[in-house]
Short mmCIF file of C-alpha atoms and ligand atoms in Angstrom, two decimals:
data_model
loop_
_atom_site.label_atom_id
_atom_site.label_comp_id
_atom_site.label_asym_id
_atom_site.label_seq_id
_atom_site.Cartn_x
_atom_site.Cartn_y
_atom_site.Cartn_z
CA MET H 1 0.10 0.04 0.03
CA ASP H 2 1.28 3.39 -0.73
CA GLN H 3 2.15 6.23 1.81
CA GLU H 4 -0.65 8.50 0.62
CA PHE H 5 -3.10 5.95 1.27
CA LEU H 6 -1.82 4.89 4.62
CA ILE H 7 -1.76 8.31 5.87
CA ARG H 8 -5.32 9.00 4.83
CA LYS H 9 -6.33 5.75 6.74
CA ILE H 10 -4.63 7.21 9.90
CA GLU H 11 -6.52 10.55 9.50
CA LYS H 12 -9.79 8.59 9.06
CA TYR H 13 -9.01 6.51 12.39
CA ALA H 14 -8.13 9.82 14.08
CA ASP H 15 -11.48 11.30 13.01
CA GLU H 16 -13.49 8.18 13.98
CA LYS H 17 -11.89 7.64 17.44
CA GLY H 18 -11.57 11.36 18.28
CA VAL H 19 -7.73 11.49 18.40
CA PRO H 20 -6.55 15.13 18.33
CA ILE H 21 -3.91 14.99 15.41
CA MET H 22 -2.54 18.07 13.83
CA GLU H 23 -4.71 19.94 11.40
CA LYS H 24 -3.73 19.36 7.79
CA ASP H 25 -2.54 22.83 6.92
CA GLY H 26 -0.53 23.02 10.25
CA MET H 27 0.92 19.70 9.52
CA GLU H 28 2.00 21.01 5.97
CA PHE H 29 3.28 24.18 7.44
CA LEU H 30 5.52 22.22 9.72
CA THR H 31 6.86 19.68 7.20
CA GLU H 32 7.68 22.64 4.97
CA PHE H 33 9.46 24.48 7.89
CA ILE H 34 11.44 21.12 8.46
CA LYS H 35 12.52 20.98 4.78
CA LEU H 36 13.43 24.74 4.48
CA ASN H 37 15.60 24.81 7.76
CA LYS H 38 16.99 21.36 7.16
CA VAL H 39 15.85 20.01 10.36
CA LYS H 40 17.34 16.52 11.06
CA ASN H 41 16.72 15.51 14.73
CA ILE H 42 13.23 16.01 16.19
CA LEU H 43 11.97 15.30 19.61
CA GLU H 44 8.06 15.20 19.81
CA ILE H 45 6.13 15.45 23.17
CA GLY H 46 2.71 13.87 22.54
CA SER H 47 2.91 11.08 19.66
CA ALA H 48 -0.78 10.01 19.89
CA ILE H 49 -1.15 7.32 17.12
CA GLY H 50 2.21 8.66 15.30
CA TYR H 51 0.46 10.73 12.72
CA SER H 52 2.57 14.04 13.04
CA ALA H 53 5.92 11.97 13.81
CA ILE H 54 5.32 10.18 10.57
CA ASN H 55 4.66 13.33 8.39
CA MET H 56 7.66 14.91 9.98
CA ALA H 57 9.92 11.87 9.22
CA LEU H 58 8.61 11.95 5.69
CA ALA H 59 9.85 15.68 5.21
CA GLY H 60 13.30 14.30 4.38
CA GLU H 61 15.06 11.06 4.09
CA ASP H 62 17.49 11.87 6.84
CA VAL H 63 14.90 13.05 9.35
CA MET H 64 15.06 11.10 12.69
CA VAL H 65 12.15 11.49 15.08
CA THR H 66 11.97 10.58 18.84
CA THR H 67 8.38 10.74 20.15
CA ILE H 68 7.00 10.38 23.56
CA GLU H 69 3.50 9.16 24.37
CA ARG H 70 2.15 8.24 27.81
CA ASP H 71 -1.17 6.61 26.78
CA LYS H 72 -0.55 2.87 26.07
CA ASP H 73 -3.28 2.27 23.51
CA ARG H 74 -2.23 5.21 21.35
CA TYR H 75 1.36 4.17 21.79
CA ILE H 76 0.64 0.72 20.50
CA GLU H 77 -1.31 2.12 17.50
CA ALA H 78 1.55 4.49 16.88
CA VAL H 79 3.93 1.58 16.69
CA LYS H 80 1.61 -0.24 14.38
CA ASN H 81 1.48 2.78 12.04
CA VAL H 82 5.19 3.64 12.02
CA LYS H 83 5.72 -0.23 11.03
CA LYS H 84 3.17 0.03 8.17
CA LEU H 85 5.02 3.15 6.85
CA GLY H 86 8.20 1.29 7.03
CA LEU H 87 9.68 4.04 9.24
CA ASP H 88 10.85 2.13 12.19
CA SER H 89 14.66 2.93 11.60
CA ARG H 90 13.82 6.67 11.69
CA ILE H 91 11.17 7.04 14.40
CA THR H 92 11.61 5.89 18.02
CA LEU H 93 8.57 5.60 20.12
CA ILE H 94 8.76 5.87 23.78
CA LEU H 95 5.96 5.08 26.09
CA ALA H 96 6.51 7.27 29.22
CA ASP H 97 5.25 10.42 30.89
CA ALA H 98 7.45 13.14 29.02
CA LEU H 99 7.85 14.79 32.35
CA SER H 100 9.51 11.92 33.93
CA PHE H 101 11.49 11.07 30.85
CA ASN H 102 15.05 12.29 30.78
CA THR H 103 17.57 12.34 27.99
CA SER H 104 20.99 13.96 27.31
CA GLU H 105 20.41 13.92 23.63
CA GLU H 106 20.06 17.20 21.82
CA TYR H 107 17.67 18.02 18.93
CA ASP H 108 17.26 20.68 16.03
CA LEU H 109 13.59 20.76 16.76
CA ILE H 110 11.36 20.03 19.69
CA PHE H 111 7.58 19.65 18.81
CA ILE H 112 5.37 20.25 21.75
CA ASP H 113 1.94 18.85 21.42
CA ALA H 114 0.92 17.11 24.62
CA ALA H 115 -1.28 18.22 27.63
CA LYS H 116 -1.97 21.78 27.13
CA SER H 117 -2.04 22.59 30.69
CA GLN H 118 1.65 21.63 31.13
CA TYR H 119 3.15 23.58 28.09
CA ILE H 120 5.35 25.75 30.32
CA LYS H 121 6.68 22.62 32.12
CA PHE H 122 7.41 20.95 28.87
CA PHE H 123 9.14 24.12 27.52
CA ASN H 124 11.32 24.58 30.44
CA LYS H 125 12.38 21.05 30.77
CA PHE H 126 12.97 20.14 27.08
CA LYS H 127 14.73 23.55 26.18
CA GLU H 128 17.87 21.78 27.78
CA ASN H 129 17.70 19.42 24.94
CA LEU H 130 17.62 21.90 22.27
CA LYS H 131 20.77 22.61 20.12
CA PRO H 132 21.84 26.40 20.52
CA LYS H 133 20.14 27.38 17.12
CA GLY H 134 17.30 24.95 17.37
CA TYR H 135 13.55 25.52 17.23
CA ILE H 136 10.59 24.77 19.84
CA VAL H 137 7.56 24.55 17.81
CA THR H 138 4.24 24.30 19.83
CA ASP H 139 0.78 23.14 18.49
CA ASN H 140 -2.82 24.40 19.39
CA ILE H 141 -1.81 27.74 20.58
CA ASN H 142 -5.33 28.98 19.45
CA PHE H 143 -7.09 26.02 20.92
CA HIS H 144 -10.12 26.13 18.32
CA GLY H 145 -10.14 29.93 18.56
CA LEU H 146 -10.76 29.76 22.30
CA THR H 147 -7.52 31.48 23.69
CA ASN H 148 -8.07 35.17 24.20
CA SER H 149 -11.86 34.98 24.01
CA ASP H 150 -14.80 35.37 26.36
CA LYS H 151 -14.54 32.44 29.08
CA SER H 152 -17.84 33.23 30.93
CA LYS H 153 -19.74 30.62 29.06
CA MET H 154 -17.09 27.81 29.28
CA SER H 155 -17.00 25.06 31.60
CA ARG H 156 -14.73 25.18 34.65
CA ASN H 157 -12.44 22.57 33.08
CA LEU H 158 -12.21 24.11 29.65
CA ARG H 159 -11.77 27.63 31.40
CA GLN H 160 -8.88 26.42 33.45
CA LEU H 161 -7.15 24.87 30.34
CA ILE H 162 -7.68 28.07 28.26
CA THR H 163 -6.18 30.21 31.00
CA LYS H 164 -3.35 27.85 31.24
CA LEU H 165 -2.84 28.24 27.39
CA GLU H 166 -2.96 31.89 27.75
CA ARG H 167 -0.43 31.94 30.40
CA TYR H 168 1.86 29.78 28.09
CA ILE H 169 1.32 32.47 25.24
CA ASN H 170 2.48 35.24 27.81
CA PHE H 171 5.28 33.14 28.98
CA LEU H 172 6.66 32.96 25.34
CA LYS H 173 5.82 36.75 24.63
CA ASP H 174 7.75 37.86 27.79
CA ASN H 175 10.53 35.27 27.53
CA ASP H 176 14.07 36.73 27.89
CA GLU H 177 15.69 33.83 26.46
CA PHE H 178 13.57 32.81 23.59
CA LYS H 179 12.02 34.92 20.71
CA THR H 180 8.72 33.38 19.64
CA ARG H 181 6.59 34.05 16.42
CA PHE H 182 3.02 32.97 16.25
CA PHE H 183 1.42 31.61 13.06
CA GLU H 184 -2.27 31.42 12.46
CA VAL H 185 -2.18 28.09 10.68
CA GLY H 186 -3.87 24.96 11.80
CA ASP H 187 -4.93 25.32 15.45
CA GLY H 188 -2.15 27.98 15.94
CA VAL H 189 1.57 27.11 15.69
CA ALA H 190 4.38 29.09 17.70
CA ILE H 191 7.96 28.83 16.91
CA SER H 192 10.57 29.73 19.28
CA ARG H 193 14.22 30.16 19.00
CA ARG H 194 17.06 31.45 21.50
CA LYS H 195 17.70 35.06 21.28
CA LYS H 196 21.04 36.09 20.16
CA LYS H 197 23.27 37.03 23.02
N1 LIG J 1 1.26 15.02 17.94
C1 LIG J 1 0.08 14.23 17.47
C2 LIG J 1 -1.07 14.57 18.45
C3 LIG J 1 -0.85 14.44 19.88
S1 LIG J 1 -2.29 14.66 20.82
C4 LIG J 1 -0.39 14.42 16.21
O1 LIG J 1 -0.32 15.60 15.64
O2 LIG J 1 -0.40 13.39 15.29
C5 LIG J 1 -1.69 14.55 22.40
C6 LIG J 1 -0.98 13.46 23.07
O3 LIG J 1 -0.31 13.84 24.00
C7 LIG J 1 -2.17 12.57 23.63
O4 LIG J 1 -2.02 11.18 22.93
C8 LIG J 1 -1.74 12.38 25.00
O5 LIG J 1 -1.95 11.18 25.53
C9 LIG J 1 -0.20 12.67 25.06
N2 LIG J 1 0.21 13.35 26.35
C10 LIG J 1 -0.27 14.25 27.04
N3 LIG J 1 0.49 14.46 28.12
C11 LIG J 1 1.55 13.83 28.06
C12 LIG J 1 2.65 13.67 28.82
N4 LIG J 1 2.93 14.31 29.89
N5 LIG J 1 3.66 12.72 28.27
C13 LIG J 1 3.52 12.15 27.29
N6 LIG J 1 2.34 12.24 26.47
C14 LIG J 1 1.38 13.04 26.84
MG1 LIG J 2 -1.99 19.20 18.47
#
């Protein structure tokens, strides 16, 4: 079976099972970014069923992806999908909570796409694994257009989540160490890079 077909099947599965994979235009934006900037080594926080890891790996023949997922069922599905695509040699899947997973590897790009309430923690932890000129990319900055919108009609849980995401956006805007650009693509994508000293 060809790649395109297999990828469409993963999209269909995600849609049916309600797995929040990256939106198509956001995904394309990210793979173009990887190509343009010759990104080779990627660390992803939040694999889900491997959709974004697979797309990133397909951005270039020498792109290597390490990706962390804490949900066992999703991890198993990701392992299957990566195998089907024949990408086992370039995608390493790790079943773990990212906040308790430690590595001394350094990456060209770190893609944060896990629990939205923990974004500041992910950022601060994994910036230590970023090469000096590397990029931290964050997905779901807009959260379906809910960040910076009226919270009065939201459920308590949603309101807390949105408040945390807004706190993350401000954390990026006010960051002394990193400069961030925000892109209105997909569900909102941020790209951060260390400021020149
Ligand atoms: N990047 C994927 C989508 C990820 S959805 C894609 O676009 O294809 C977010 C995933 O992050 C969920 O599957 C969730 O289980 C996982 N997750 C949330 N918090 C996590 C954590 N602390 N460590 C590891 N995985 C986490
Ligand atoms: Mg996402």
